[in-house]
Structures are given as structure tokens and as C-alpha cells.
Short mmCIF file of C-alpha atoms in Angstrom, two decimals:
data_model
loop_
_atom_site.label_atom_id
_atom_site.label_comp_id
_atom_site.label_asym_id
_atom_site.label_seq_id
_atom_site.Cartn_x
_atom_site.Cartn_y
_atom_site.Cartn_z
CA MET A 1 28.45 -51.85 -12.95
CA GLN A 2 29.75 -54.17 -15.65
CA GLY A 3 32.47 -52.87 -17.97
CA ASN A 4 32.21 -52.66 -21.75
CA ILE A 5 33.37 -55.73 -23.64
CA HIS A 6 33.39 -54.20 -27.12
CA THR A 7 36.22 -52.27 -28.71
CA PRO A 8 35.51 -48.54 -28.83
CA LEU A 9 34.60 -47.06 -32.20
CA LEU A 10 37.12 -44.46 -33.35
CA VAL A 11 35.19 -41.51 -34.79
CA LEU A 12 37.07 -39.00 -36.93
CA LEU A 13 35.81 -35.42 -36.91
CA GLU A 14 37.01 -32.65 -39.18
CA LYS A 15 38.02 -29.55 -37.26
CA LYS A 16 36.20 -27.37 -39.80
CA ALA A 17 33.00 -29.46 -39.61
CA VAL A 18 29.61 -27.88 -39.09
CA VAL A 19 28.86 -30.24 -36.17
CA ASP A 20 29.96 -28.79 -32.82
CA HIS A 21 32.11 -31.48 -31.24
CA ASN A 22 30.96 -30.75 -27.68
CA LEU A 23 27.33 -31.03 -28.80
CA LEU A 24 28.19 -34.31 -30.54
CA LYS A 25 29.64 -35.69 -27.30
CA GLN A 26 26.47 -34.62 -25.44
CA TRP A 27 24.29 -36.16 -28.17
CA LEU A 28 26.18 -39.46 -27.85
CA GLU A 29 25.75 -39.46 -24.08
CA ILE A 30 22.03 -38.64 -24.35
CA ASN A 31 21.72 -41.64 -26.67
CA GLY A 32 23.41 -43.90 -24.11
CA PHE A 33 26.98 -43.94 -25.46
CA LEU A 34 30.04 -43.04 -23.43
CA ALA A 35 32.30 -40.76 -25.49
CA TRP A 36 35.89 -39.71 -24.86
CA ASN A 37 37.94 -37.01 -26.64
CA ALA A 38 41.45 -37.97 -27.76
CA ALA A 39 44.09 -35.26 -27.96
CA ASP A 40 45.75 -36.94 -30.96
CA ILE A 41 46.00 -40.33 -32.69
CA PHE A 42 48.54 -41.60 -30.16
CA ASP A 43 46.25 -40.66 -27.27
CA ALA A 44 43.46 -42.56 -29.06
CA LEU A 45 45.73 -45.59 -29.54
CA GLU A 46 46.61 -45.63 -25.87
CA GLU A 47 42.92 -45.65 -24.95
CA LEU A 48 42.17 -48.38 -27.51
CA ALA A 49 44.97 -50.55 -26.13
CA ASP A 50 44.10 -50.08 -22.45
CA PHE A 51 42.12 -53.16 -21.51
CA THR A 52 42.79 -52.68 -17.79
CA VAL A 53 40.05 -50.13 -17.17
CA ARG A 54 36.70 -51.38 -15.98
CA SER A 55 34.55 -49.22 -18.24
CA ARG A 56 35.92 -48.23 -21.62
CA PRO A 57 34.32 -45.56 -23.78
CA ASP A 58 31.98 -46.65 -26.55
CA VAL A 59 33.32 -43.91 -28.80
CA ILE A 60 36.71 -42.22 -29.06
CA LEU A 61 36.41 -38.84 -30.77
CA LEU A 62 39.45 -37.66 -32.72
CA GLU A 63 39.67 -34.31 -34.49
CA VAL A 64 41.54 -34.30 -37.79
CA GLY A 65 42.43 -31.51 -40.17
CA SER A 66 40.94 -33.30 -43.17
CA LEU A 67 39.22 -36.67 -43.42
CA ALA A 68 40.52 -37.19 -46.95
CA ASP A 69 44.10 -36.20 -46.14
CA ASP A 70 44.49 -37.83 -42.72
CA PHE A 71 42.55 -41.10 -42.97
CA ARG A 72 45.21 -43.32 -44.60
CA MET A 73 47.86 -42.21 -42.09
CA ILE A 74 45.48 -42.80 -39.17
CA ARG A 75 44.44 -46.21 -40.52
CA SER A 76 48.11 -47.18 -40.86
CA ILE A 77 49.01 -45.99 -37.33
CA VAL A 78 46.01 -47.77 -35.82
CA ASP A 79 46.76 -51.00 -37.69
CA ASP A 80 50.45 -50.90 -36.66
CA GLY A 81 49.51 -50.18 -33.04
CA ARG A 82 47.10 -53.11 -32.88
CA ALA A 83 49.17 -55.77 -34.68
CA GLY A 84 47.65 -59.23 -34.47
CA GLU A 85 44.22 -57.94 -33.47
CA ALA A 86 41.10 -57.54 -35.55
CA ASN A 87 40.82 -54.42 -37.70
CA GLN A 88 39.78 -51.44 -35.61
CA ALA A 89 36.50 -49.95 -36.70
CA ILE A 90 36.81 -46.33 -37.78
CA PHE A 91 33.89 -44.04 -38.57
CA ALA A 92 34.34 -40.73 -40.37
CA LEU A 93 31.64 -38.22 -39.52
CA SER A 94 31.27 -36.70 -42.96
CA GLU A 95 27.91 -34.95 -42.59
CA GLY A 96 26.32 -36.97 -45.37
CA ARG A 97 28.85 -36.43 -48.14
CA LYS A 98 31.13 -39.25 -49.25
CA THR A 99 34.71 -38.22 -48.66
CA LEU A 100 36.79 -41.37 -48.29
CA ASN A 101 35.33 -44.31 -50.26
CA HIS A 102 37.62 -46.67 -48.37
CA SER A 103 36.72 -50.19 -47.24
CA GLY A 104 38.51 -49.68 -43.92
CA CYS A 105 36.18 -46.92 -42.81
CA TYR A 106 32.49 -46.37 -42.24
CA GLU A 107 31.33 -42.94 -43.23
CA GLY A 108 28.21 -40.89 -42.76
CA ASP A 109 26.15 -38.43 -40.77
CA LEU A 110 24.84 -38.55 -37.18
CA ASN A 111 22.01 -40.96 -38.00
CA GLN A 112 24.42 -43.35 -39.71
CA LEU A 113 26.80 -43.07 -36.75
CA LYS A 114 23.99 -43.98 -34.34
CA ALA A 115 22.94 -46.92 -36.55
CA ARG A 116 26.54 -48.15 -36.67
CA LEU A 117 26.89 -47.89 -32.89
CA ASP A 118 23.60 -49.75 -32.41
CA ARG A 119 25.00 -52.59 -34.56
CA ILE A 120 28.40 -52.92 -32.88
CA ILE A 121 27.23 -52.36 -29.30
CA PRO A 122 24.68 -55.07 -28.58
CA LYS A 123 23.13 -53.48 -25.52
CA ARG A 124 23.64 -49.89 -24.49
CA ASN A 125 24.08 -49.33 -20.81
CA PHE A 126 21.43 -46.77 -19.86
CA ALA A 127 22.18 -47.45 -16.20
CA ARG A 128 25.41 -45.55 -16.84
CA GLN A 129 23.35 -42.41 -17.49
CA ALA A 130 21.35 -42.84 -14.29
CA ALA A 131 24.57 -43.07 -12.29
CA VAL A 132 25.82 -39.70 -13.58
#
């Protein structure tokens, strides 16, 4: 099995969101994306920086208290942790309402998340699902 060559997409989820985060992870896997839950932003950064693993997740899920309140801090921590590298893509799952209006973040509902993943991941590895 060939490992992923793309950088995982960091997906921010509000703790109070209507979307059940376990169901979201299952939905991602059904759609051919490997998802991983981060305990906190530093756990997510460690996973983003680890290029030694053979198969990286397509999506890193990170729960936040509030998209609006936490995004700028997360963006700053991610940018500092990845100095010299291209801007890390961040997606805020906002269930269709605009919350952030920030150029450093994609924002939207599940359909927009899937469309974004389809754009940044050239070829999903459905063989990964068959191996599970």
C-alpha cells in the first residue's frame, strides 16, 4: 500500500455542533478518507509534522470550543509550528453558516468539506477501505 503524499486537512469542529463527531469520522471513512481525532492543537501539530509514517490521515479532526473564538489562535499555532512550509489548509465545519470570513480557512457544511477534500486529494485510496 502506498502512503499519502498530501498534507492532511485540519478540520475544526465545534463541541456544541449538531453533527456527531463519531458519525462524521464514519462518514469520512465511508467516502474513502482516513480520519484521525486529535486530542488538542498540539496533538494535531505533531501529526501534521510527522512525515515518517507510511500512511498519514487525510483529515485531522480537532474539536474546539468556538470556531469564531479559537480560529485565530489555532491558525497562529499551526503557522508557527510549520515555519518555512506552505500554509496548512484548515477547514471549519460550520454547518452552512458563515462564522469566520477569514482567508486562511475554508468553511462550510459536509458537502463543501467533501468537495474540498476531492480537490486537495487527487485520488482517494478505496483500497484502504477494502483492507479494513
